Short mmCIF file of C-alpha atoms in Angstrom, two decimals:
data_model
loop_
_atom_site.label_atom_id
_atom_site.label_comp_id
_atom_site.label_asym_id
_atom_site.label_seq_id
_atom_site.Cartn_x
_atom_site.Cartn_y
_atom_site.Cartn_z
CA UNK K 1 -6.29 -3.74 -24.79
CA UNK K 2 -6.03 -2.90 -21.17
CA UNK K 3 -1.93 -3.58 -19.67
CA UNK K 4 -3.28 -5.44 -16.68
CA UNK K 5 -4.46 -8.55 -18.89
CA UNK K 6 -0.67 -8.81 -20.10
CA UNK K 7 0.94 -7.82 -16.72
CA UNK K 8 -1.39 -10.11 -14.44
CA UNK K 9 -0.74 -13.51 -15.44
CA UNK K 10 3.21 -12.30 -16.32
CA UNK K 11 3.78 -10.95 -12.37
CA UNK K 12 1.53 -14.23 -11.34
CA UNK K 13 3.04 -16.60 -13.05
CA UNK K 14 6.78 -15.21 -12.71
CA UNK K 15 6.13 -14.68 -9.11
CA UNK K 16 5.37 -18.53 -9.23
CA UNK K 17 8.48 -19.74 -11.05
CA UNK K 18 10.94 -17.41 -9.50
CA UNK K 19 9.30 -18.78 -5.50
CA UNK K 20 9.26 -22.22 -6.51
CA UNK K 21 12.43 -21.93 -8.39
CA UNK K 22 14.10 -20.20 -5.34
CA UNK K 23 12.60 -22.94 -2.78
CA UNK K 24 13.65 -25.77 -4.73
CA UNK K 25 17.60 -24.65 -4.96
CA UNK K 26 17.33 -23.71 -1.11
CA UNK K 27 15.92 -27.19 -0.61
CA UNK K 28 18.42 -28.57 -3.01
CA UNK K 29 21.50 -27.55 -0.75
CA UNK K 30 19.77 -28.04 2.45
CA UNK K 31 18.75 -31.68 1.30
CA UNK K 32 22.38 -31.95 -0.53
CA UNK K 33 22.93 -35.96 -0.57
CA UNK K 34 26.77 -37.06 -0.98
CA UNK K 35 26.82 -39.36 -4.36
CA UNK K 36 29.66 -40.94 -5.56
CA UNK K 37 31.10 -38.99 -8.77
CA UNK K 38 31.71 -42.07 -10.30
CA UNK K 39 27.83 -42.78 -10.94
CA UNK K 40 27.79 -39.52 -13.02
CA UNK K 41 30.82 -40.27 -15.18
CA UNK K 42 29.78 -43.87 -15.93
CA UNK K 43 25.90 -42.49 -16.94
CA UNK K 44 27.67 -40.23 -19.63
CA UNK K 45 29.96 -43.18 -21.23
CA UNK K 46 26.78 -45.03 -21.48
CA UNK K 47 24.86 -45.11 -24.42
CA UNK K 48 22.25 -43.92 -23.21
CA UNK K 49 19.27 -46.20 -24.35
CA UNK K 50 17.36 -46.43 -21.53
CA UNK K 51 16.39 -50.07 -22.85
CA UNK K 52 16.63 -52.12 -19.70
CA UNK K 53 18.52 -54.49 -21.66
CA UNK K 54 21.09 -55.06 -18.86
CA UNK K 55 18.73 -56.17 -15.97
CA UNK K 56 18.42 -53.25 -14.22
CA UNK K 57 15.27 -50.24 -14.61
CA UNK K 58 17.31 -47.36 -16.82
CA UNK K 59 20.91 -46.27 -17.60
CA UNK K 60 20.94 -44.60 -14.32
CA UNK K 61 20.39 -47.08 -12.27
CA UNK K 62 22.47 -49.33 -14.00
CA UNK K 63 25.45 -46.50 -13.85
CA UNK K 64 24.49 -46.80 -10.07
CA UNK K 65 24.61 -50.52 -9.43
CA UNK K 66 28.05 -50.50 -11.85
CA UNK K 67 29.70 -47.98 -9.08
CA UNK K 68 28.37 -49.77 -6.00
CA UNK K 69 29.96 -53.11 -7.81
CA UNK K 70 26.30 -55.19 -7.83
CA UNK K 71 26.46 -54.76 -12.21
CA UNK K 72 29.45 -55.94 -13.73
CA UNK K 73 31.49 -52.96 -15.69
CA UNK K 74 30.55 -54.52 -19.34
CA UNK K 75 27.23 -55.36 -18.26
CA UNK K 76 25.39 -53.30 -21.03
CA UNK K 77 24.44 -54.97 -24.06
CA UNK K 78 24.09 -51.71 -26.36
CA UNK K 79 27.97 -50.72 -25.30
CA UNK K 80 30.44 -51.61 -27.91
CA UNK K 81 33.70 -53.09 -26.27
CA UNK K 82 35.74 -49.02 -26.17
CA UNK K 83 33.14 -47.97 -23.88
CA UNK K 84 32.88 -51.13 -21.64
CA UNK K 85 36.59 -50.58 -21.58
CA UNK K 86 36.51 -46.48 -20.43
CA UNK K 87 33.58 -47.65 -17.65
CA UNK K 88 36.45 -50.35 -16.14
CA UNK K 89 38.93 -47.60 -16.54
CA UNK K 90 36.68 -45.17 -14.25
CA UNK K 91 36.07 -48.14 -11.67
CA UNK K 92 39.74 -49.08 -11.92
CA UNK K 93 39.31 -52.69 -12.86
CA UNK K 94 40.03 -54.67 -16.07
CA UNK K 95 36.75 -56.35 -17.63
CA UNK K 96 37.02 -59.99 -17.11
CA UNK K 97 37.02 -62.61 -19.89
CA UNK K 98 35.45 -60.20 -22.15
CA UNK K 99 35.19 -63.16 -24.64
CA UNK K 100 33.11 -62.63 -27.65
CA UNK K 101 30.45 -65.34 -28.73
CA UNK K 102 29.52 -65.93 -31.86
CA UNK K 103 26.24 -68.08 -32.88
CA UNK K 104 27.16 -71.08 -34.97
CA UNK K 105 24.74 -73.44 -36.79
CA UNK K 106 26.04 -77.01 -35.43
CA UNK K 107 24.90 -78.71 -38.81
CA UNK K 108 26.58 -79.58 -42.05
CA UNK K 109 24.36 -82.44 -43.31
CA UNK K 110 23.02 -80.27 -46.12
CA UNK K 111 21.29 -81.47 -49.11
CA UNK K 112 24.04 -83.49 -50.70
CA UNK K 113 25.40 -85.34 -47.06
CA UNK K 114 21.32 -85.58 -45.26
CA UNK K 115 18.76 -88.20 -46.54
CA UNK K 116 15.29 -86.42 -47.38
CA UNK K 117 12.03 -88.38 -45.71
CA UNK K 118 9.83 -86.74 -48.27
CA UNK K 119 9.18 -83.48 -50.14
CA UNK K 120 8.22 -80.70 -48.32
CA UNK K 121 5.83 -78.07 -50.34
CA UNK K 122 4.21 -76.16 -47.40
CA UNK K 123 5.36 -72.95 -46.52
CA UNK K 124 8.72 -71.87 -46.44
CA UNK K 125 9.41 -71.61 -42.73
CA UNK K 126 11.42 -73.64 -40.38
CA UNK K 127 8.74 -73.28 -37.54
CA UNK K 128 5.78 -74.41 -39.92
CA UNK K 129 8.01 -77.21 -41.47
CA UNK K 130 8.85 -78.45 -38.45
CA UNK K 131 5.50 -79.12 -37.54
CA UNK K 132 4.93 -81.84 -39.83
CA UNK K 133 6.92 -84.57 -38.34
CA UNK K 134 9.67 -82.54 -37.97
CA UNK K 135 10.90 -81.54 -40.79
CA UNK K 136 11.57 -83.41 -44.50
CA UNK K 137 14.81 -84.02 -43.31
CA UNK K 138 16.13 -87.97 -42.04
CA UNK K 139 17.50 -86.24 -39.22
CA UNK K 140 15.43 -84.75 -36.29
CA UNK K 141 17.82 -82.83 -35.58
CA UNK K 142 19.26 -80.69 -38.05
CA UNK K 143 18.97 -77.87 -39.88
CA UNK K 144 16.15 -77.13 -41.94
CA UNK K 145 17.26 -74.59 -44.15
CA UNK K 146 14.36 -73.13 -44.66
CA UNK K 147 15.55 -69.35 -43.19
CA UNK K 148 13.70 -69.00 -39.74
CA UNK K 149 16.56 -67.87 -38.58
CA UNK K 150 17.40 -65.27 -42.01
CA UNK K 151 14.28 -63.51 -41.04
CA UNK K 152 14.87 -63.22 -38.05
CA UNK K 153 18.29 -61.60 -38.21
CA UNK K 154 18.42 -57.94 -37.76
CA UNK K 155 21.97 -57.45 -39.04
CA UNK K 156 22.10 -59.29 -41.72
CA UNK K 157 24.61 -61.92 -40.64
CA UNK K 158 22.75 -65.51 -41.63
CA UNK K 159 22.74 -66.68 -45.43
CA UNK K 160 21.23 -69.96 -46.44
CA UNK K 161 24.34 -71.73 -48.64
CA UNK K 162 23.66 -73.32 -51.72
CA UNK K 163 23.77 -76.44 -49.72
CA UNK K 164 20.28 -75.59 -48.37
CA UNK K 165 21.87 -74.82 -44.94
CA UNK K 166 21.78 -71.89 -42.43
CA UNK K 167 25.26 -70.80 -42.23
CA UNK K 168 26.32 -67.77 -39.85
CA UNK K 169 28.88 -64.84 -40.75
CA UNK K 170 31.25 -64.71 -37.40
CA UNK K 171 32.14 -61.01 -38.29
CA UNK K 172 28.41 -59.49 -38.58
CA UNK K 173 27.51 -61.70 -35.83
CA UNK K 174 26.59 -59.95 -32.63
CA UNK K 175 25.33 -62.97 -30.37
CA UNK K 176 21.87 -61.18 -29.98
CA UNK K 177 20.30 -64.81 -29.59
CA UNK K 178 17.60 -63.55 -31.85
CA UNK K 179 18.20 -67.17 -34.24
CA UNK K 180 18.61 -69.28 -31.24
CA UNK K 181 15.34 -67.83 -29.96
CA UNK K 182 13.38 -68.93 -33.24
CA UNK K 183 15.25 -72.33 -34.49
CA UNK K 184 12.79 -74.82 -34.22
CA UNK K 185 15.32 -77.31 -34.40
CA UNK K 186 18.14 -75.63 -31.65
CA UNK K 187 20.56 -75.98 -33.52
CA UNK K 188 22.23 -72.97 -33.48
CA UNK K 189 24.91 -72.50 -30.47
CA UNK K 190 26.98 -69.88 -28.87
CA UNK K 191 30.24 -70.67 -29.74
CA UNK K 192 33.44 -68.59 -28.61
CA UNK K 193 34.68 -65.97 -31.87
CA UNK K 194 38.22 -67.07 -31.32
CA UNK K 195 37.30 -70.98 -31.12
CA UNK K 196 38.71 -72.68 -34.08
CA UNK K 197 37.52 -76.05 -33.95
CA UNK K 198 33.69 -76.90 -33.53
CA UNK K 199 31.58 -80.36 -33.73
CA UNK K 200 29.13 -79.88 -36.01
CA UNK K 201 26.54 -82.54 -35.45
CA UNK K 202 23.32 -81.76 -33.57
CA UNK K 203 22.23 -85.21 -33.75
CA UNK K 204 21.50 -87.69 -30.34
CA UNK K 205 20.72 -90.62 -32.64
CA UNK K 206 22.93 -93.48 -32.20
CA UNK K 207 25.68 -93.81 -34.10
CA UNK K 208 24.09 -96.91 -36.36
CA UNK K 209 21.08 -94.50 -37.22
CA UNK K 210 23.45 -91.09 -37.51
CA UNK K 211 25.18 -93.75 -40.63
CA UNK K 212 22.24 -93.84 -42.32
CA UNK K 213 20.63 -90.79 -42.36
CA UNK K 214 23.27 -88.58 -42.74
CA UNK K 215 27.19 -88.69 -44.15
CA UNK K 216 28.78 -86.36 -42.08
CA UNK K 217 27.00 -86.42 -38.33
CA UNK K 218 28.49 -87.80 -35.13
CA UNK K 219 28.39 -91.63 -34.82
CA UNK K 220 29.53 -91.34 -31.42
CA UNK K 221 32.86 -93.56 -32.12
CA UNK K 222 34.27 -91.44 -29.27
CA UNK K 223 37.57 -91.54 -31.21
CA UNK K 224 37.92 -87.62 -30.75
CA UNK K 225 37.67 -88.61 -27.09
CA UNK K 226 40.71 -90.68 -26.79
CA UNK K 227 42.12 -88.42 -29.22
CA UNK K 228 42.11 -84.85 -27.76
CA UNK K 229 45.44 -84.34 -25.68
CA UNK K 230 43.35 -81.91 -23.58
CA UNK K 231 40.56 -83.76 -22.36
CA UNK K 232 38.69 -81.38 -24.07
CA UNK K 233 35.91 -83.65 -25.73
CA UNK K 234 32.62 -84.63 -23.42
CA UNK K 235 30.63 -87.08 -24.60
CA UNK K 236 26.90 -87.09 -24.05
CA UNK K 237 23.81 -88.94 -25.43
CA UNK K 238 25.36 -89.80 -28.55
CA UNK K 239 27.41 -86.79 -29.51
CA UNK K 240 30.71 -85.42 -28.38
CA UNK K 241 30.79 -81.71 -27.35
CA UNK K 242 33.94 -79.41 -26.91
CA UNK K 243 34.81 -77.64 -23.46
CA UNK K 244 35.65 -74.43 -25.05
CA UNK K 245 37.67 -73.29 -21.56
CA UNK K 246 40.22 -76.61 -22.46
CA UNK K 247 40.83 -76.81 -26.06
CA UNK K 248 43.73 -75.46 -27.75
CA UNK K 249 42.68 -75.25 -31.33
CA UNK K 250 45.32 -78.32 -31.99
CA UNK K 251 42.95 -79.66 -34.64
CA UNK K 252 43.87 -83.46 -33.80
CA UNK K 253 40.02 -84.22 -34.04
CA UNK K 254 39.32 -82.89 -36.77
CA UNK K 255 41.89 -84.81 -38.14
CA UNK K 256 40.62 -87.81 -36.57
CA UNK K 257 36.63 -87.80 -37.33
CA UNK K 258 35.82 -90.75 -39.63
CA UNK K 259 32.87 -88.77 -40.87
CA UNK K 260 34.56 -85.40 -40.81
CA UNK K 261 31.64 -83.53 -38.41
CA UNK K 262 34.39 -81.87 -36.93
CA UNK K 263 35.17 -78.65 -38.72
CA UNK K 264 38.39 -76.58 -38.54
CA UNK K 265 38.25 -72.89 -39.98
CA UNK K 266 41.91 -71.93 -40.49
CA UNK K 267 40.72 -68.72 -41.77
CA UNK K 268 40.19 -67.89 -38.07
CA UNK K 269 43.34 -68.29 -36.95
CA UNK K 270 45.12 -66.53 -39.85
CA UNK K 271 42.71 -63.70 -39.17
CA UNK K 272 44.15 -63.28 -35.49
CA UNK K 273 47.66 -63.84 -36.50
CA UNK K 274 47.57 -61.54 -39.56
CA UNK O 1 -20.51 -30.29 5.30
CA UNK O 2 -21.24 -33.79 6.64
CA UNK O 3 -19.06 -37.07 7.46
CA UNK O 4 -21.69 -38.75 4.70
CA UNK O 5 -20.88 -36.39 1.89
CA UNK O 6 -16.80 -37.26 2.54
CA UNK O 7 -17.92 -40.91 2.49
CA UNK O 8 -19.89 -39.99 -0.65
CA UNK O 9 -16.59 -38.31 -2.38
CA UNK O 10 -14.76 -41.27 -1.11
CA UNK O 11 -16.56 -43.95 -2.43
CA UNK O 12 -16.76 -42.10 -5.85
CA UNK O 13 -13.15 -41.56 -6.39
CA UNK O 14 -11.99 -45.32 -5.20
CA UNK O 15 -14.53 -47.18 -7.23
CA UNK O 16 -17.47 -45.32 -9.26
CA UNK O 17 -14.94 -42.56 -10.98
CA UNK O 18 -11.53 -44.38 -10.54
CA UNK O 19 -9.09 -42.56 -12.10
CA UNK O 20 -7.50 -45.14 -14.02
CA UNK O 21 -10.51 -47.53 -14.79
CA UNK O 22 -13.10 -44.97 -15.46
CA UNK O 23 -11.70 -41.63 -15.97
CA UNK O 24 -8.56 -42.80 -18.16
CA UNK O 25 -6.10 -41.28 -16.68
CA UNK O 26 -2.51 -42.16 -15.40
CA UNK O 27 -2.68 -45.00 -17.74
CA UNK O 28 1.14 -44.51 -18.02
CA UNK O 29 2.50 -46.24 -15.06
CA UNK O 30 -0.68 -48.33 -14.54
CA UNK O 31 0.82 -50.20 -17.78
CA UNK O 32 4.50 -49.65 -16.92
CA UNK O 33 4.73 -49.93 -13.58
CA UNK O 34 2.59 -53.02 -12.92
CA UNK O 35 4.68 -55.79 -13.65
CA UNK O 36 5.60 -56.44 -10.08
CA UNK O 37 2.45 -56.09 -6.77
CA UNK O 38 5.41 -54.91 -5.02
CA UNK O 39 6.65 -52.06 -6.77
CA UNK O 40 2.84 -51.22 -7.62
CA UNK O 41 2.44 -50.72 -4.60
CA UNK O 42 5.09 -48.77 -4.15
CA UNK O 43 4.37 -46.36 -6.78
CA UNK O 44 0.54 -46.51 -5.13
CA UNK O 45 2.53 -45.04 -2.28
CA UNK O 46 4.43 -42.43 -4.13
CA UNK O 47 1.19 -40.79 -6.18
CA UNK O 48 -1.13 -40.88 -2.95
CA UNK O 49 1.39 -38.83 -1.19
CA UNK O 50 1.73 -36.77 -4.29
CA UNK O 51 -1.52 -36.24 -4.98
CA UNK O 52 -2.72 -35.32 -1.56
CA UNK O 53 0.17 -32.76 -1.55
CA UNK O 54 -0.77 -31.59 -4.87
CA UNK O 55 -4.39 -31.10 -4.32
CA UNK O 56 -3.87 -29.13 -0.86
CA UNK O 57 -1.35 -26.74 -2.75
CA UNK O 58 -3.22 -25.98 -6.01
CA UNK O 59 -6.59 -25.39 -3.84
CA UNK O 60 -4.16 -22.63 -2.01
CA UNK O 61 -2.87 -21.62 -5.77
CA UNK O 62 -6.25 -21.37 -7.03
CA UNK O 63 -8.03 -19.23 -4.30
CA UNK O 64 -5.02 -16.98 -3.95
CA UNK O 65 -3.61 -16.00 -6.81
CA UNK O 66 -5.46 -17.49 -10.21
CA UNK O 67 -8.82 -15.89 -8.11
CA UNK O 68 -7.40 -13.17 -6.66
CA UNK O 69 -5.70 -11.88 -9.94
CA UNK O 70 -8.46 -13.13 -12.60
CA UNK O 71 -6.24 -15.28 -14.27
CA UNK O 72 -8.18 -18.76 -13.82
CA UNK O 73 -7.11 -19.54 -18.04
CA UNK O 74 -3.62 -20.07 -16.97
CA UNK O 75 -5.00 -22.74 -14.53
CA UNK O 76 -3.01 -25.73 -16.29
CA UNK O 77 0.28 -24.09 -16.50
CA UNK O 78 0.09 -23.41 -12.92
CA UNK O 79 -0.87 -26.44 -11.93
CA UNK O 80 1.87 -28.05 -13.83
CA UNK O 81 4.38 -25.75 -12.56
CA UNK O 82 3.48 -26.88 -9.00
CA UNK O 83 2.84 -30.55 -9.42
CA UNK O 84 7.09 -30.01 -10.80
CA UNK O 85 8.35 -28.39 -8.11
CA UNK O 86 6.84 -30.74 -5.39
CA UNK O 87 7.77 -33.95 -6.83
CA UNK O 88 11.16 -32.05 -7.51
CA UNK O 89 10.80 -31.18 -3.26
CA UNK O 90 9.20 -34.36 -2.68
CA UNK O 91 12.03 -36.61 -4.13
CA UNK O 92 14.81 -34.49 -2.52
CA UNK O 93 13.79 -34.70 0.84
CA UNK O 94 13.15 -38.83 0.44
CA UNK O 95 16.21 -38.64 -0.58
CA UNK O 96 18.22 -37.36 2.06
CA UNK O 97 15.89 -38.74 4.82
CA UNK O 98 15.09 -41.84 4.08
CA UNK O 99 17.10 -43.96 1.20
CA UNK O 100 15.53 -46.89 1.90
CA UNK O 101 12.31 -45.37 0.72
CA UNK O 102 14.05 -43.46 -1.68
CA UNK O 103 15.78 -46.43 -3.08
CA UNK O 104 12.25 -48.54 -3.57
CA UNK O 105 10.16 -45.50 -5.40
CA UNK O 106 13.20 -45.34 -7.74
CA UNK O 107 12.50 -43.54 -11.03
CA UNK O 108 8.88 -43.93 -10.52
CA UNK O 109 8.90 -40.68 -8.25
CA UNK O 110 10.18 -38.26 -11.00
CA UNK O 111 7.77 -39.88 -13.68
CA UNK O 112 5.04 -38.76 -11.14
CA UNK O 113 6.04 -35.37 -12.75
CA UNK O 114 4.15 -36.53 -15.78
CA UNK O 115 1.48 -38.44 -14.82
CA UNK O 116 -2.08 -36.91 -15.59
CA UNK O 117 -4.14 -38.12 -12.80
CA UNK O 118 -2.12 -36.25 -10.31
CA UNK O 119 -2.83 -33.02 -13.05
CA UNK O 120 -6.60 -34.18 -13.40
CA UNK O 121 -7.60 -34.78 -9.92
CA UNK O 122 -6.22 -31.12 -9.14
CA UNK O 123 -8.35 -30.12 -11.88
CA UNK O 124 -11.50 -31.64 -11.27
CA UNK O 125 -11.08 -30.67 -7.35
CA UNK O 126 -11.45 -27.41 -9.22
CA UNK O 127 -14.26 -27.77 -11.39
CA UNK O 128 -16.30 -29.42 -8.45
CA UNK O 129 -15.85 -26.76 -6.31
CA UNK O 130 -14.71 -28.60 -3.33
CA UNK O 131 -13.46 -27.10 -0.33
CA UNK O 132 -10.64 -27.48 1.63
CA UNK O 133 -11.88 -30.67 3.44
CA UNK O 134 -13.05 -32.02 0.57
CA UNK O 135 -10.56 -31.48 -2.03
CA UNK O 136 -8.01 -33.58 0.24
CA UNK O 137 -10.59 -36.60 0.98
CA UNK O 138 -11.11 -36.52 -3.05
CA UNK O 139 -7.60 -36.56 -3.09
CA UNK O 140 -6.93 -39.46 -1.16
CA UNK O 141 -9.86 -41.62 -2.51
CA UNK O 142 -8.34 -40.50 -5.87
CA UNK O 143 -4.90 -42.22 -4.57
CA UNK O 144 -5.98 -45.05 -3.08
CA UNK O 145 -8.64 -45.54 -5.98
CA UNK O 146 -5.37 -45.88 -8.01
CA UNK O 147 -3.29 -48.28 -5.93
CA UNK O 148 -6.43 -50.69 -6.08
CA UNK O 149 -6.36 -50.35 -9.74
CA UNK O 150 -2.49 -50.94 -10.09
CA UNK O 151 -1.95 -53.70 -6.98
CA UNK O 152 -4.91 -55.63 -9.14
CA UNK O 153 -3.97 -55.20 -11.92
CA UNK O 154 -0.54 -56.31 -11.03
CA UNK O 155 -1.59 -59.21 -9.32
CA UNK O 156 -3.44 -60.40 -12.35
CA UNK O 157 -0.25 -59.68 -14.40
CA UNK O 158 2.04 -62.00 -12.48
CA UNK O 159 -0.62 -64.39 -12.93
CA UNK O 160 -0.64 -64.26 -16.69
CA UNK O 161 3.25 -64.89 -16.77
CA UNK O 162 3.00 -68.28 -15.74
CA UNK O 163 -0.27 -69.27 -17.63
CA UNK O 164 -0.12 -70.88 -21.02
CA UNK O 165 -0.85 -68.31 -23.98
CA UNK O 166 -0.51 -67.86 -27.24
CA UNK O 167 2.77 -66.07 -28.12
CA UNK O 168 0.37 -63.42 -29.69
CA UNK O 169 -1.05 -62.85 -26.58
CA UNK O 170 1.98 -62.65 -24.23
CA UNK O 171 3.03 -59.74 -22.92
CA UNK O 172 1.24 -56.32 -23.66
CA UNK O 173 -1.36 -57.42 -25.69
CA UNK O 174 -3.23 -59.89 -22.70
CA UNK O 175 -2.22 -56.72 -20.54
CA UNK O 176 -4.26 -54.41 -22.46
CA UNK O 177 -6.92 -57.08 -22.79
CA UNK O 178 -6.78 -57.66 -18.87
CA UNK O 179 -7.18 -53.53 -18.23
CA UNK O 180 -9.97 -53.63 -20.61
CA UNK O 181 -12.15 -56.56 -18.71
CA UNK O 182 -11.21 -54.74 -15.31
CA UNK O 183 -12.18 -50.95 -16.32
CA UNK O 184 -15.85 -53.10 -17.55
CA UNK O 185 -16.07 -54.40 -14.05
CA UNK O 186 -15.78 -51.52 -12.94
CA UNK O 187 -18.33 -49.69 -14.73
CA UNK O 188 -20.29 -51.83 -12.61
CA UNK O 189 -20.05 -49.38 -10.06
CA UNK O 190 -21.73 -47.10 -11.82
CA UNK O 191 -24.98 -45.82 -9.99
CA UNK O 192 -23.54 -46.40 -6.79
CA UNK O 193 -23.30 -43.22 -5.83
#
């Protein structure tokens, strides 16, 4: 085998590299642009995912917009809360709010509390259920139990209860909006983690219908209206919602309800406390 | 060499052969990049300049050193090699002289690195045996073959958002459908030239 075969394309092709290579790192400090060291040290605390989850094309740009202020610091979705924390550290700011949501499934009028309008044998999917006259429940709009939302649910944080309801696990919860997306029925809500007290009652029925169909919905009394000390409790076509910014947790509507759709879960408090 | 047989090259690269509707290449950012006519365009922008640059360089590589040695095999390599470094130039000097311009290519410059129509038309300039002349008009028909493609495409995109489809359809699929129906009308082209 003649040498020049070998040493041709090795001198051509080195010669290549090593010019180009050589022009590119004089060109790199000629055309040296200033950035700001802080766009560096935020792209290596991120995670990295490149999913364009946060608004912005790529981690770099995002680590980019974060330094120049446009992104907020805890603007990534794929960062858990310690790294949204060391990116504010690097900019020098605290991460407002920071408040943790939590979907919630605003219905308890399961089986044994909702009227039936007739038996439903199709499929077993909210969507397709839903289709036929909405649903075989009384109410339009509750929950259907039929697990749209379980399928949906990448981290395994929805259960249907014995009660033939959708019922959401706070802890595994991480407010992806994946069930909110597919509930035919939207009636699962963002809800605060640390909020205590939530009206569970979908329903925009008047009160006198609310009595019939279902045992514990919102008959729009308004009673947890004069009741809150807050001013907490809005009241809108037929239901009373909660201002999560006022309330205090003081559980004086739940108290109050006549039909009890206002539920209290003192485990949540004991879990902060303890 | 005549003005007709530029016009000839011309019309072939922007319609009959376009490199994305006909050929098949730089599918990659005709999919990706064409959610927006705007940035489309912009990335039109980016791979004519590229490509122009590109072509003029490996045409220089070719005659003078794959020729002059006998080493035409390692004509990819090469190629690839200097398609790198001048995007690697390319976005370095945007960068420090104009970050306005810089700022609007945005991470569509670098992925220029990758895309295989600037590698095929080099390539092909090759295998037709252009010269000089030619190799850059094939060059910029190539380019502005491809900005067609992309500004249409995207234009037909942002159309689709609004309109009322299936969920099945939304998205990528109707995309893919919509870059199928285009690359037939353009086949129509064929015996044009």
């Amino acid at each position: 085998m003649n040498i020049e075969t070998i040493m041709f394309p090795v001198i051509g092709l080195g010669g290549l590299g090593l010019v180009f290579g050589a022009g590119l790192a004089l060109a790199s400090q000629k055309f040296k642009v200033d950035t700001d060291p802080r766009v560096a040290t935020i792209r290596e605390l991120l995670p990295g995912a490149n999913c364009g989850g946060c608004g912005v094309p790529g981690c770099d740009s995002f680590a980019k917009a974060v330094a120049e202020g446009k992104a907020p610091a805890d603007g990534c979705p794929v960062a858990d809360g310690a790294t949204n924390e060391e990116i504010a550290k690097v900019l020098g700011v605290e991460i407002a709010g920071n408040v943790k949501n939590v979907a919630k499934v605003i219905c308890r009028g399961g089986a044994d509390e909702c009227k039936e309008k007739f038996v439903y044998n199709g499929i077993q999917d909210c969507v397709a259920a839903n289709m036929i006259s909405g649903g075989s429940k009384s109410c339009h709009y509750g929950c259907l139990g039929l697990g749209s939302c379980y399928t949906a649910c990448q981290f395994d944080a929805i259960k249907i209860n014995d009660n033939n309801l959708a019922e959401i696990i706070p802890e595994k919860c991480t407010a992806c909006n994946k069930c909110i997306i597919v509930c035919p029925k939207n009636v699962i809500k963002m809800v605060p983690y640390k909020q205590e007290v939530v009206i569970t009652c979908n329903s925009n029925d008047p009160g006198k219908e609310v009595r019939q169909k279902c045992s514990i919905g919102c008959i729009a009394c308004k009673i947890c209206v004069k009741a809150c000390p807050e001013d907490a409790i809005e009241f809108e076509n037929n239901l009373a919602f909660i201002n999560y910014d006022k309330c205090t947790n003081c559980y004086v509507c739940v108290e109050k309800c006549p039909t009890k759709a206002i539920e209290g879960v003192f485990a949540k408090s004991k879990q902060q406390t303890g | 060499m005549s003005a007709s047989s530029i016009f000839v090259i011309l019309v072939s690269a922007i319609f009959v052969n376009n490199f994305v509707l006909s050929r098949f290449l730089g599918i990659c950012p005709f999919l990706g990049v064409s959610r927006k006519v705007e940035t489309s365009f912009g990335m039109g922008m980016a791979v004519t300049f590229v490509m122009t640059m590109a072509s003029i360089i490996t045409f220089l590589a070719q005659r003078f050193i794959l020729e002059s040695l006998g080493i035409e095999y390692m004509q990819t390599i090469v190629f690839i090699l200097v398609i790198a470094s001048l995007v690697q130039l390319v976005e370095m000097v945007i960068q420090k002289t104009s970050p306005t311009l810089y700022q609007s290519l945005g991470v569509y410059l670098p992925l220029i690195t990758t895309n295989c129509a600037v590698l095929g038309l080099t390539i092909l300039n090759i295998q037709n045996q252009y010269n000089l002349i030619e190799t850059i008009f094939h060059a910029i028909g190539a380019a502005i073959g491809f900005t067609l493609a992309i500004v249409l495409f995207a234009a037909i995109r942002e159309r689709l958002e609004l309109a009322d489809l299936p969920l099945e359809f939304k998205g990528f699929p109707i995309a893919l459908i919509t870059a199928g129906l285009m690359s037939l009308a353009f086949m129509g082209f064929i015996g044009l030239v």
